[in-house]
C-alpha cells in the first residue's frame, strides 16, 4: 500500500515517521509534484495540483475534524474522504468552551481589569438560570461540549441538522427550530462545520434573535460569522461580547478590529489542537479497517459537506 502525505503549514517529518512506524507494511512518502500515484493520502489543506495528480486515491485522510478547505477542491472521483473524529480534540474543546463560558458568567474579565488597577470589589452573583448556553452543532465535539457545560448546571440547549436526544440538553433541529433555539440562548457556542448552509450564519439577523446581553463563543470556523455584524451587535449593546478562536483569515491580520475590541477575546485557533500521536493511531486504525472492507467512523458525506 502506498501512502502520500501532503500537509500545508505542518511540520511533516514527524508525521512521516509516525505513519511509517504505525503502518510497517506501507510505503509512506511526502508528496512532491510528479510523485507516483498512491492508494491513500494523509492531508491538511493540500493544493489542487496534488489532487489533480493523485487521481487513483481511494482514501483521503484529513488531519483535522473540519474538511471545509478540502471540500472546496476538485477531488478524485472515487476517493472516500475521512476526517478525524475526536482523536483527543473533544476534551480540549470542552475545557476551552467551559473556560470561556465561566470567564464570562463569573465576570473574570472584569476582575482581571480590576486587578490591573489594584481594585478590590465584588460583583453581584449572577443566576445560572439567566445564562442558558446554546450549542450549535451536536456532533463529536458539540455533544461533548454540551455535556461538559451541563455538568456546571447551566441550562443547555443544542441545535443540529437531525433530531437528537441528549440527556441534560434541550435539543432543537433544522431550520424550522432555529429561531426557537436562538430565542432562549444567552451564551452561544458555535461548533458547526463550515458548509454552504452554515457560511455567514452568524449575521445581524441571527445575532439579533439571541437573548439581550448574549455572548458568542466561536470555535468552529471564521466564515460562520459576519465580522461587521458581530461588531455592530456588540457596539449596539445587544451582545455583551465574544470569544473568538477562528477567523476568516488566519493568522488574524494585525489591523483587524477584533484585536483591539475591548469586548472581544481573540485566541489563535487553538481551542482543540490536532494531537499527532492520537491522530496517527486513529488514521492507521481506520486505514487497516478500510483495507479490510470494514466500515469506519468519520467518513465525510460529500453532498452534506461534512
Ligand atoms: P461533526 O460532523 O461531528 O458535527 C457537526 C454537527 O453540526 C452535527 O451535529 C450536525 O448535525 C451539525 N450540522 C451540520 N450542518 C448543520 C446545519 N446546516 N444545520 C444544523 N446543524 C448542522 O463535527 P465535529 O463536532 O467533529 O466538528 C465540528 C467543527 O468544529 C469542525 O467542522 C471544525 O470546523 C471545528 N473545529 C475547530 C477546531 C478548533 O481548534 N477551533 C478543532 C476541531 C474542529 P447532524 O448531527 O444532524 O449531522
Ligand atoms: C480541525 C481544526 O478542523 O483544527 O481539526 O480546526
mmCIF file of C-alpha atoms and ligand atoms in Angstrom:
data_model
loop_
_atom_site.group_PDB
_atom_site.id
_atom_site.type_symbol
_atom_site.label_atom_id
_atom_site.label_comp_id
_atom_site.label_asym_id
_atom_site.label_seq_id
_atom_site.Cartn_x
_atom_site.Cartn_y
_atom_site.Cartn_z
ATOM 1 C CA UNK A 1 0.000 0.000 0.000
ATOM 2 C CA UNK A 2 1.372 3.426 -0.969
ATOM 3 C CA UNK A 3 0.527 6.476 1.176
ATOM 4 C CA UNK A 4 1.310 10.033 0.137
ATOM 5 C CA UNK A 5 1.430 12.812 2.731
ATOM 6 C CA UNK A 6 0.684 16.423 1.800
ATOM 7 C CA UNK A 7 0.212 18.799 4.716
ATOM 8 C CA UNK A 8 0.500 22.573 4.300
ATOM 9 C CA UNK A 9 1.589 24.596 7.378
ATOM 10 C CA UNK A 10 2.568 21.432 9.236
ATOM 11 C CA UNK A 11 5.990 20.026 10.135
ATOM 12 C CA UNK A 12 5.829 16.903 8.026
ATOM 13 C CA UNK A 13 8.809 14.786 9.216
ATOM 14 C CA UNK A 14 7.222 13.569 12.493
ATOM 15 C CA UNK A 15 4.047 12.617 10.586
ATOM 16 C CA UNK A 16 6.030 10.549 8.088
ATOM 17 C CA UNK A 17 7.954 8.865 10.882
ATOM 18 C CA UNK A 18 4.805 8.183 12.946
ATOM 19 C CA UNK A 19 2.836 6.811 9.984
ATOM 20 C CA UNK A 20 5.747 4.577 8.941
ATOM 21 C CA UNK A 21 6.008 3.042 12.380
ATOM 22 C CA UNK A 22 2.194 2.654 12.770
ATOM 23 C CA UNK A 23 1.854 1.066 9.297
ATOM 24 C CA UNK A 24 5.024 -1.024 8.846
ATOM 25 C CA UNK A 25 3.818 -2.711 5.647
ATOM 26 C CA UNK A 26 3.081 0.572 3.868
ATOM 27 C CA UNK A 27 5.275 2.818 1.730
ATOM 28 C CA UNK A 28 4.816 6.319 3.215
ATOM 29 C CA UNK A 29 6.300 9.310 1.372
ATOM 30 C CA UNK A 30 5.924 13.077 1.345
ATOM 31 C CA UNK A 31 4.198 14.186 -1.874
ATOM 32 C CA UNK A 32 6.271 16.037 -4.430
ATOM 33 C CA UNK A 33 4.967 17.121 -7.863
ATOM 34 C CA UNK A 34 5.318 14.192 -10.246
ATOM 35 C CA UNK A 35 5.378 11.560 -7.465
ATOM 36 C CA UNK A 36 3.849 8.162 -8.336
ATOM 37 C CA UNK A 37 0.123 7.723 -7.715
ATOM 38 C CA UNK A 38 -0.710 6.497 -4.214
ATOM 39 C CA UNK A 39 -3.585 4.435 -2.780
ATOM 40 C CA UNK A 40 -4.250 6.774 0.146
ATOM 41 C CA UNK A 41 -3.376 10.310 1.178
ATOM 42 C CA UNK A 42 -2.912 11.956 4.552
ATOM 43 C CA UNK A 43 -3.559 15.663 4.095
ATOM 44 C CA UNK A 44 -4.089 19.093 5.585
ATOM 45 C CA UNK A 45 -5.062 21.883 3.178
ATOM 46 C CA UNK A 46 -3.425 20.294 0.107
ATOM 47 C CA UNK A 47 -3.103 22.295 -3.129
ATOM 48 C CA UNK A 48 -5.405 21.491 -6.064
ATOM 49 C CA UNK A 49 -2.324 20.327 -8.029
ATOM 50 C CA UNK A 50 -1.856 17.490 -5.542
ATOM 51 C CA UNK A 51 -5.394 16.167 -6.082
ATOM 52 C CA UNK A 52 -5.192 16.662 -9.841
ATOM 53 C CA UNK A 53 -2.135 14.399 -9.938
ATOM 54 C CA UNK A 54 -3.354 11.822 -7.417
ATOM 55 C CA UNK A 55 -6.436 10.621 -9.281
ATOM 56 C CA UNK A 56 -6.103 6.986 -8.119
ATOM 57 C CA UNK A 57 -6.599 7.776 -4.429
ATOM 58 C CA UNK A 58 -9.099 5.508 -2.692
ATOM 59 C CA UNK A 59 -8.914 7.258 0.680
ATOM 60 C CA UNK A 60 -8.092 10.826 1.717
ATOM 61 C CA UNK A 61 -7.461 11.107 5.460
ATOM 62 C CA UNK A 62 -7.715 14.691 6.745
ATOM 63 C CA UNK A 63 -5.638 15.503 9.822
ATOM 64 C CA UNK A 64 -8.360 17.709 11.263
ATOM 65 C CA UNK A 65 -12.054 17.467 12.091
ATOM 66 C CA UNK A 66 -13.117 20.192 9.648
ATOM 67 C CA UNK A 67 -12.999 19.373 5.939
ATOM 68 C CA UNK A 68 -14.245 22.716 4.599
ATOM 69 C CA UNK A 69 -10.926 23.554 2.855
ATOM 70 C CA UNK A 70 -10.839 20.113 1.242
ATOM 71 C CA UNK A 71 -14.470 20.285 0.103
ATOM 72 C CA UNK A 72 -13.710 23.426 -1.927
ATOM 73 C CA UNK A 73 -11.282 21.436 -4.137
ATOM 74 C CA UNK A 74 -11.931 19.053 -7.060
ATOM 75 C CA UNK A 75 -11.452 15.626 -5.506
ATOM 76 C CA UNK A 76 -10.566 12.355 -7.249
ATOM 77 C CA UNK A 77 -13.937 10.795 -8.071
ATOM 78 C CA UNK A 78 -13.710 7.546 -6.137
ATOM 79 C CA UNK A 79 -11.787 8.766 -3.079
ATOM 80 C CA UNK A 80 -13.509 8.374 0.268
ATOM 81 C CA UNK A 81 -12.806 11.410 2.471
ATOM 82 C CA UNK A 82 -12.265 10.629 6.142
ATOM 83 C CA UNK A 83 -11.880 13.221 8.881
ATOM 84 C CA UNK A 84 -10.536 12.921 12.408
ATOM 85 C CA UNK A 85 -13.248 12.121 14.857
ATOM 86 C CA UNK A 86 -12.258 13.289 18.295
ATOM 87 C CA UNK A 87 -8.644 11.981 18.414
ATOM 88 C CA UNK A 88 -8.183 13.888 21.680
ATOM 89 C CA UNK A 89 -9.937 17.059 20.483
ATOM 90 C CA UNK A 90 -13.267 16.794 22.300
ATOM 91 C CA UNK A 91 -11.794 17.062 25.802
ATOM 92 C CA UNK A 92 -9.712 20.077 24.718
ATOM 93 C CA UNK A 93 -12.777 21.703 23.190
ATOM 94 C CA UNK A 94 -14.832 21.011 26.326
ATOM 95 C CA UNK A 95 -12.231 22.617 28.615
ATOM 96 C CA UNK A 96 -11.779 25.610 26.280
ATOM 97 C CA UNK A 97 -15.508 26.311 25.968
ATOM 98 C CA UNK A 98 -16.240 25.746 29.675
ATOM 99 C CA UNK A 99 -13.442 28.209 30.464
ATOM 100 C CA UNK A 100 -14.914 30.807 28.086
ATOM 101 C CA UNK A 101 -18.461 30.298 29.448
ATOM 102 C CA UNK A 102 -17.305 30.566 33.067
ATOM 103 C CA UNK A 103 -14.968 33.507 32.399
ATOM 104 C CA UNK A 104 -17.926 35.432 31.007
ATOM 105 C CA UNK A 105 -20.553 34.243 33.511
ATOM 106 C CA UNK A 106 -18.325 34.880 36.559
ATOM 107 C CA UNK A 107 -17.101 38.201 35.076
ATOM 108 C CA UNK A 108 -13.481 37.109 35.411
ATOM 109 C CA UNK A 109 -12.563 39.514 32.608
ATOM 110 C CA UNK A 110 -13.864 42.348 34.816
ATOM 111 C CA UNK A 111 -11.851 41.090 37.804
ATOM 112 C CA UNK A 112 -8.735 40.988 35.582
ATOM 113 C CA UNK A 113 -9.292 44.665 34.753
ATOM 114 C CA UNK A 114 -9.836 45.443 38.449
ATOM 115 C CA UNK A 115 -6.632 43.660 39.404
ATOM 116 C CA UNK A 116 -4.679 45.750 36.885
ATOM 117 C CA UNK A 117 -5.912 48.842 38.770
ATOM 118 C CA UNK A 118 -5.325 47.385 42.247
ATOM 119 C CA UNK A 119 -9.083 47.461 42.850
ATOM 120 C CA UNK A 120 -10.825 45.113 45.355
ATOM 121 C CA UNK A 121 -14.553 44.946 44.658
ATOM 122 C CA UNK A 122 -17.222 42.270 44.327
ATOM 123 C CA UNK A 123 -19.725 41.902 41.550
ATOM 124 C CA UNK A 124 -23.274 40.732 42.283
ATOM 125 C CA UNK A 125 -23.582 36.955 41.698
ATOM 126 C CA UNK A 126 -25.450 36.100 38.512
ATOM 127 C CA UNK A 127 -28.138 33.401 38.323
ATOM 128 C CA UNK A 128 -27.202 30.400 36.184
ATOM 129 C CA UNK A 129 -30.827 30.160 35.052
ATOM 130 C CA UNK A 130 -30.391 33.546 33.323
ATOM 131 C CA UNK A 131 -27.473 32.212 31.244
ATOM 132 C CA UNK A 132 -28.765 29.363 29.087
ATOM 133 C CA UNK A 133 -25.959 28.082 26.852
ATOM 134 C CA UNK A 134 -26.867 27.143 23.264
ATOM 135 C CA UNK A 135 -24.515 24.854 21.350
ATOM 136 C CA UNK A 136 -24.814 24.948 17.548
ATOM 137 C CA UNK A 137 -23.691 21.568 16.199
ATOM 138 C CA UNK A 138 -24.149 18.454 18.294
ATOM 139 C CA UNK A 139 -21.588 16.230 16.628
ATOM 140 C CA UNK A 140 -18.467 14.685 18.110
ATOM 141 C CA UNK A 141 -17.298 17.983 19.624
ATOM 142 C CA UNK A 142 -20.632 19.722 20.231
ATOM 143 C CA UNK A 143 -22.127 16.847 22.200
ATOM 144 C CA UNK A 144 -19.077 16.616 24.466
ATOM 145 C CA UNK A 145 -19.119 20.395 24.983
ATOM 146 C CA UNK A 146 -22.868 20.485 25.721
ATOM 147 C CA UNK A 147 -22.483 17.791 28.346
ATOM 148 C CA UNK A 148 -19.425 19.414 29.929
ATOM 149 C CA UNK A 149 -21.276 22.756 30.239
ATOM 150 C CA UNK A 150 -24.360 20.975 31.639
ATOM 151 C CA UNK A 151 -22.139 19.454 34.368
ATOM 152 C CA UNK A 152 -21.728 23.035 35.688
ATOM 153 C CA UNK A 153 -25.538 23.191 35.969
ATOM 154 C CA UNK A 154 -26.121 25.765 33.233
ATOM 155 C CA UNK A 155 -29.336 25.213 31.296
ATOM 156 C CA UNK A 156 -28.079 23.802 27.972
ATOM 157 C CA UNK A 157 -29.757 23.675 24.586
ATOM 158 C CA UNK A 158 -28.378 22.319 21.356
ATOM 159 C CA UNK A 159 -29.112 22.639 17.656
ATOM 160 C CA UNK A 160 -28.291 20.177 14.892
ATOM 161 C CA UNK A 161 -29.489 19.212 11.432
ATOM 162 C CA UNK A 162 -31.149 15.948 12.514
ATOM 163 C CA UNK A 163 -33.157 15.490 15.737
ATOM 164 C CA UNK A 164 -31.222 14.327 18.833
ATOM 165 C CA UNK A 165 -31.993 13.219 22.369
ATOM 166 C CA UNK A 166 -29.167 14.047 24.775
ATOM 167 C CA UNK A 167 -29.501 13.822 28.499
ATOM 168 C CA UNK A 168 -29.473 17.267 30.157
ATOM 169 C CA UNK A 169 -29.692 19.097 26.815
ATOM 170 C CA UNK A 170 -32.826 20.625 25.292
ATOM 171 C CA UNK A 171 -32.464 19.669 21.637
ATOM 172 C CA UNK A 172 -33.643 21.620 18.576
ATOM 173 C CA UNK A 173 -33.220 20.553 14.958
ATOM 174 C CA UNK A 174 -33.324 22.009 11.475
ATOM 175 C CA UNK A 175 -34.155 25.446 10.161
ATOM 176 C CA UNK A 176 -37.734 25.164 11.491
ATOM 177 C CA UNK A 177 -36.491 25.169 15.101
ATOM 178 C CA UNK A 178 -33.552 27.548 14.693
ATOM 179 C CA UNK A 179 -35.359 30.680 15.886
ATOM 180 C CA UNK A 180 -36.723 28.910 18.975
ATOM 181 C CA UNK A 181 -33.191 27.715 19.773
ATOM 182 C CA UNK A 182 -31.785 31.250 19.440
ATOM 183 C CA UNK A 183 -34.601 32.910 21.377
ATOM 184 C CA UNK A 184 -33.687 31.034 24.570
ATOM 185 C CA UNK A 185 -29.887 31.306 24.281
ATOM 186 C CA UNK A 186 -27.726 33.814 26.186
ATOM 187 C CA UNK A 187 -24.323 32.203 25.593
ATOM 188 C CA UNK A 188 -23.979 30.904 22.032
ATOM 189 C CA UNK A 189 -21.287 28.325 21.229
ATOM 190 C CA UNK A 190 -20.627 27.591 17.557
ATOM 191 C CA UNK A 191 -19.445 24.070 16.715
ATOM 192 C CA UNK A 192 -20.931 23.680 13.247
ATOM 193 C CA UNK A 193 -18.933 22.512 10.239
ATOM 194 C CA UNK A 194 -18.429 25.183 7.574
ATOM 195 C CA UNK A 195 -20.656 24.304 4.601
ATOM 196 C CA UNK A 196 -22.664 26.332 2.069
ATOM 197 C CA UNK A 197 -25.619 26.024 4.507
ATOM 198 C CA UNK A 198 -23.738 27.388 7.520
ATOM 199 C CA UNK A 199 -21.440 30.022 5.967
ATOM 200 C CA UNK A 200 -22.298 33.537 7.250
ATOM 201 C CA UNK A 201 -24.977 32.041 9.521
ATOM 202 C CA UNK A 202 -23.987 34.295 12.418
ATOM 203 C CA UNK A 203 -25.124 37.537 10.817
ATOM 204 C CA UNK A 204 -27.088 40.562 12.044
ATOM 205 C CA UNK A 205 -30.401 38.725 11.790
ATOM 206 C CA UNK A 206 -29.297 35.607 13.672
ATOM 207 C CA UNK A 207 -27.409 37.531 16.357
ATOM 208 C CA UNK A 208 -30.428 39.802 16.815
ATOM 209 C CA UNK A 209 -32.580 36.803 17.789
ATOM 210 C CA UNK A 210 -30.436 35.879 20.801
ATOM 211 C CA UNK A 211 -31.440 36.973 24.308
ATOM 212 C CA UNK A 212 -30.312 40.532 25.138
ATOM 213 C CA UNK A 213 -26.774 40.675 26.534
ATOM 214 C CA UNK A 214 -25.824 37.479 24.701
ATOM 215 C CA UNK A 215 -22.225 36.328 24.422
ATOM 216 C CA UNK A 216 -20.816 34.481 21.381
ATOM 217 C CA UNK A 217 -18.101 31.816 21.539
ATOM 218 C CA UNK A 218 -16.905 30.830 18.046
ATOM 219 C CA UNK A 219 -14.630 27.801 17.978
ATOM 220 C CA UNK A 220 -15.684 26.386 14.583
ATOM 221 C CA UNK A 221 -14.723 28.490 11.546
ATOM 222 C CA UNK A 222 -14.319 32.232 10.994
ATOM 223 C CA UNK A 223 -16.560 32.274 7.918
ATOM 224 C CA UNK A 224 -19.576 31.341 10.059
ATOM 225 C CA UNK A 225 -19.508 34.901 11.405
ATOM 226 C CA UNK A 226 -20.149 38.132 9.521
ATOM 227 C CA UNK A 227 -17.440 40.159 11.248
ATOM 228 C CA UNK A 228 -19.027 43.616 10.805
ATOM 229 C CA UNK A 229 -22.406 42.353 12.039
ATOM 230 C CA UNK A 230 -20.835 40.886 15.177
ATOM 231 C CA UNK A 231 -19.033 44.148 15.961
ATOM 232 C CA UNK A 232 -22.200 46.161 15.272
ATOM 233 C CA UNK A 233 -24.257 43.913 17.575
ATOM 234 C CA UNK A 234 -21.682 44.353 20.379
ATOM 235 C CA UNK A 235 -21.315 48.112 19.865
ATOM 236 C CA UNK A 236 -25.091 48.487 19.642
ATOM 237 C CA UNK A 237 -25.440 46.804 23.060
ATOM 238 C CA UNK A 238 -27.441 43.710 22.064
ATOM 239 C CA UNK A 239 -24.409 41.474 22.602
ATOM 240 C CA UNK A 240 -22.163 41.615 25.684
ATOM 241 C CA UNK A 241 -19.106 40.399 23.759
ATOM 242 C CA UNK A 242 -17.449 37.444 22.105
ATOM 243 C CA UNK A 243 -14.633 34.942 22.469
ATOM 244 C CA UNK A 244 -13.253 34.124 19.024
ATOM 245 C CA UNK A 245 -10.784 31.338 18.268
ATOM 246 C CA UNK A 246 -11.219 31.150 14.477
ATOM 247 C CA UNK A 247 -11.183 33.783 11.736
ATOM 248 C CA UNK A 248 -11.863 34.280 8.027
ATOM 249 C CA UNK A 249 -8.177 34.996 7.521
ATOM 250 C CA UNK A 250 -5.679 33.226 9.759
ATOM 251 C CA UNK A 251 -3.404 34.481 11.226
ATOM 252 C CA UNK A 252 -5.859 37.300 12.031
ATOM 253 C CA UNK A 253 -4.453 40.382 10.208
ATOM 254 C CA UNK A 254 -2.756 42.877 12.545
ATOM 255 C CA UNK A 255 -5.171 45.672 11.564
ATOM 256 C CA UNK A 256 -8.375 43.642 12.135
ATOM 257 C CA UNK A 257 -10.683 45.436 14.625
ATOM 258 C CA UNK A 258 -11.223 42.185 16.614
ATOM 259 C CA UNK A 259 -7.700 42.559 18.049
ATOM 260 C CA UNK A 260 -8.436 45.841 19.765
ATOM 261 C CA UNK A 261 -12.118 45.493 20.645
ATOM 262 C CA UNK A 262 -12.423 45.651 24.451
ATOM 263 C CA UNK A 263 -15.321 43.162 24.488
ATOM 264 C CA UNK A 264 -13.747 40.603 22.157
ATOM 265 C CA UNK A 265 -11.237 37.981 23.231
ATOM 266 C CA UNK A 266 -9.015 36.545 20.488
ATOM 267 C CA UNK A 267 -7.129 33.227 20.575
ATOM 268 C CA UNK A 268 -5.115 31.786 17.650
ATOM 269 C CA UNK A 269 -7.201 28.754 16.505
ATOM 270 C CA UNK A 270 -6.082 26.778 19.498
ATOM 271 C CA UNK A 271 -9.247 25.556 21.192
ATOM 272 C CA UNK A 272 -8.682 21.933 20.109
ATOM 273 C CA UNK A 273 -5.310 21.148 18.576
ATOM 274 C CA UNK A 274 -4.633 18.133 16.392
ATOM 275 C CA UNK A 275 -2.638 15.753 18.603
ATOM 276 C CA UNK A 276 -0.158 13.949 16.416
ATOM 277 C CA UNK A 277 0.125 10.627 18.247
ATOM 278 C CA UNK A 278 -3.631 10.174 18.716
ATOM 279 C CA UNK A 279 -4.282 11.225 15.125
ATOM 280 C CA UNK A 280 -1.709 8.852 13.631
ATOM 281 C CA UNK A 281 -3.071 5.978 15.730
ATOM 282 C CA UNK A 282 -6.616 6.774 14.566
ATOM 283 C CA UNK A 283 -5.660 7.095 10.892
ATOM 284 C CA UNK A 284 -3.653 3.840 10.996
ATOM 285 C CA UNK A 285 -6.584 2.030 12.654
ATOM 286 C CA UNK A 286 -9.027 3.367 10.064
ATOM 287 C CA UNK A 287 -6.730 2.608 7.134
ATOM 288 C CA UNK A 288 -6.361 -1.022 8.195
ATOM 289 C CA UNK A 289 -10.147 -1.356 8.667
ATOM 290 C CA UNK A 290 -10.766 0.357 5.303
ATOM 291 C CA UNK A 291 -8.393 -2.077 3.554
ATOM 292 C CA UNK A 292 -10.277 -4.989 5.156
ATOM 293 C CA UNK A 293 -13.510 -3.532 3.776
ATOM 294 C CA UNK A 294 -14.906 -2.736 7.242
ATOM 295 C CA UNK A 295 -16.983 0.379 7.999
ATOM 296 C CA UNK A 296 -15.095 3.294 9.593
ATOM 297 C CA UNK A 297 -16.204 6.375 11.541
ATOM 298 C CA UNK A 298 -15.708 9.904 10.248
ATOM 299 C CA UNK A 299 -16.486 9.298 6.574
ATOM 300 C CA UNK A 300 -17.486 12.637 5.045
ATOM 301 C CA UNK A 301 -20.790 12.877 3.199
ATOM 302 C CA UNK A 302 -19.750 14.850 0.107
ATOM 303 C CA UNK A 303 -23.319 16.030 -0.507
ATOM 304 C CA UNK A 304 -23.678 17.484 3.006
ATOM 305 C CA UNK A 305 -20.082 18.776 3.032
ATOM 306 C CA UNK A 306 -19.140 17.414 6.481
HETATM 307 P P1 LIG B 1 -19.403 16.707 13.380
HETATM 308 O O1 LIG B 1 -19.528 16.481 11.915
HETATM 309 O O2 LIG B 1 -19.247 15.541 14.279
HETATM 310 O O3 LIG B 1 -20.679 17.523 13.882
HETATM 311 C C1 LIG B 1 -21.282 18.534 13.157
HETATM 312 C C2 LIG B 1 -22.619 18.904 13.794
HETATM 313 O O4 LIG B 1 -23.152 20.042 13.130
HETATM 314 C C3 LIG B 1 -23.658 17.785 13.692
HETATM 315 O O5 LIG B 1 -24.418 17.717 14.869
HETATM 316 C C4 LIG B 1 -24.534 18.263 12.526
HETATM 317 O O6 LIG B 1 -25.876 17.813 12.577
HETATM 318 C C5 LIG B 1 -24.498 19.762 12.736
HETATM 319 N N1 LIG B 1 -24.820 20.466 11.485
HETATM 320 C C6 LIG B 1 -24.167 20.407 10.298
HETATM 321 N N2 LIG B 1 -24.795 21.177 9.382
HETATM 322 C C7 LIG B 1 -25.876 21.703 10.007
HETATM 323 C C8 LIG B 1 -26.912 22.559 9.589
HETATM 324 N N3 LIG B 1 -26.981 23.038 8.338
HETATM 325 N N4 LIG B 1 -27.867 22.893 10.483
HETATM 326 C C9 LIG B 1 -27.813 22.415 11.750
HETATM 327 N N5 LIG B 1 -26.842 21.591 12.213
HETATM 328 C C10 LIG B 1 -25.891 21.247 11.345
HETATM 329 O O7 LIG B 1 -18.192 17.724 13.584
HETATM 330 P P2 LIG B 1 -17.234 17.907 14.855
HETATM 331 O O8 LIG B 1 -18.086 18.041 16.061
HETATM 332 O O9 LIG B 1 -16.166 16.894 14.863
HETATM 333 O O10 LIG B 1 -16.534 19.304 14.484
HETATM 334 C C11 LIG B 1 -17.288 20.476 14.288
HETATM 335 C C12 LIG B 1 -16.421 21.594 13.708
HETATM 336 O O11 LIG B 1 -15.528 22.096 14.683
HETATM 337 C C13 LIG B 1 -15.477 21.160 12.569
HETATM 338 O O12 LIG B 1 -16.157 21.070 11.337
HETATM 339 C C14 LIG B 1 -14.436 22.261 12.580
HETATM 340 O O13 LIG B 1 -14.817 23.310 11.705
HETATM 341 C C15 LIG B 1 -14.472 22.780 14.017
HETATM 342 N N6 LIG B 1 -13.202 22.502 14.724
HETATM 343 C C16 LIG B 1 -12.494 23.552 15.248
HETATM 344 C C17 LIG B 1 -11.323 23.333 15.931
HETATM 345 C C18 LIG B 1 -10.570 24.453 16.557
HETATM 346 O O14 LIG B 1 -9.445 24.258 17.052
HETATM 347 N N7 LIG B 1 -11.125 25.650 16.628
HETATM 348 C C19 LIG B 1 -10.783 21.979 16.101
HETATM 349 C C20 LIG B 1 -11.623 20.946 15.547
HETATM 350 C C21 LIG B 1 -12.782 21.219 14.877
HETATM 351 P P3 LIG B 1 -26.239 16.245 12.437
HETATM 352 O O15 LIG B 1 -25.733 15.616 13.720
HETATM 353 O O16 LIG B 1 -27.702 16.217 12.338
HETATM 354 O O17 LIG B 1 -25.491 15.757 11.226
HETATM 355 C C1 LIG B 2 -9.878 20.987 12.775
HETATM 356 C C2 LIG B 2 -9.222 22.208 13.189
HETATM 357 O O1 LIG B 2 -10.800 21.076 11.980
HETATM 358 O O2 LIG B 2 -8.076 22.135 13.650
HETATM 359 O O3 LIG B 2 -9.483 19.911 13.265
HETATM 360 O O4 LIG B 2 -9.803 23.293 13.133
#
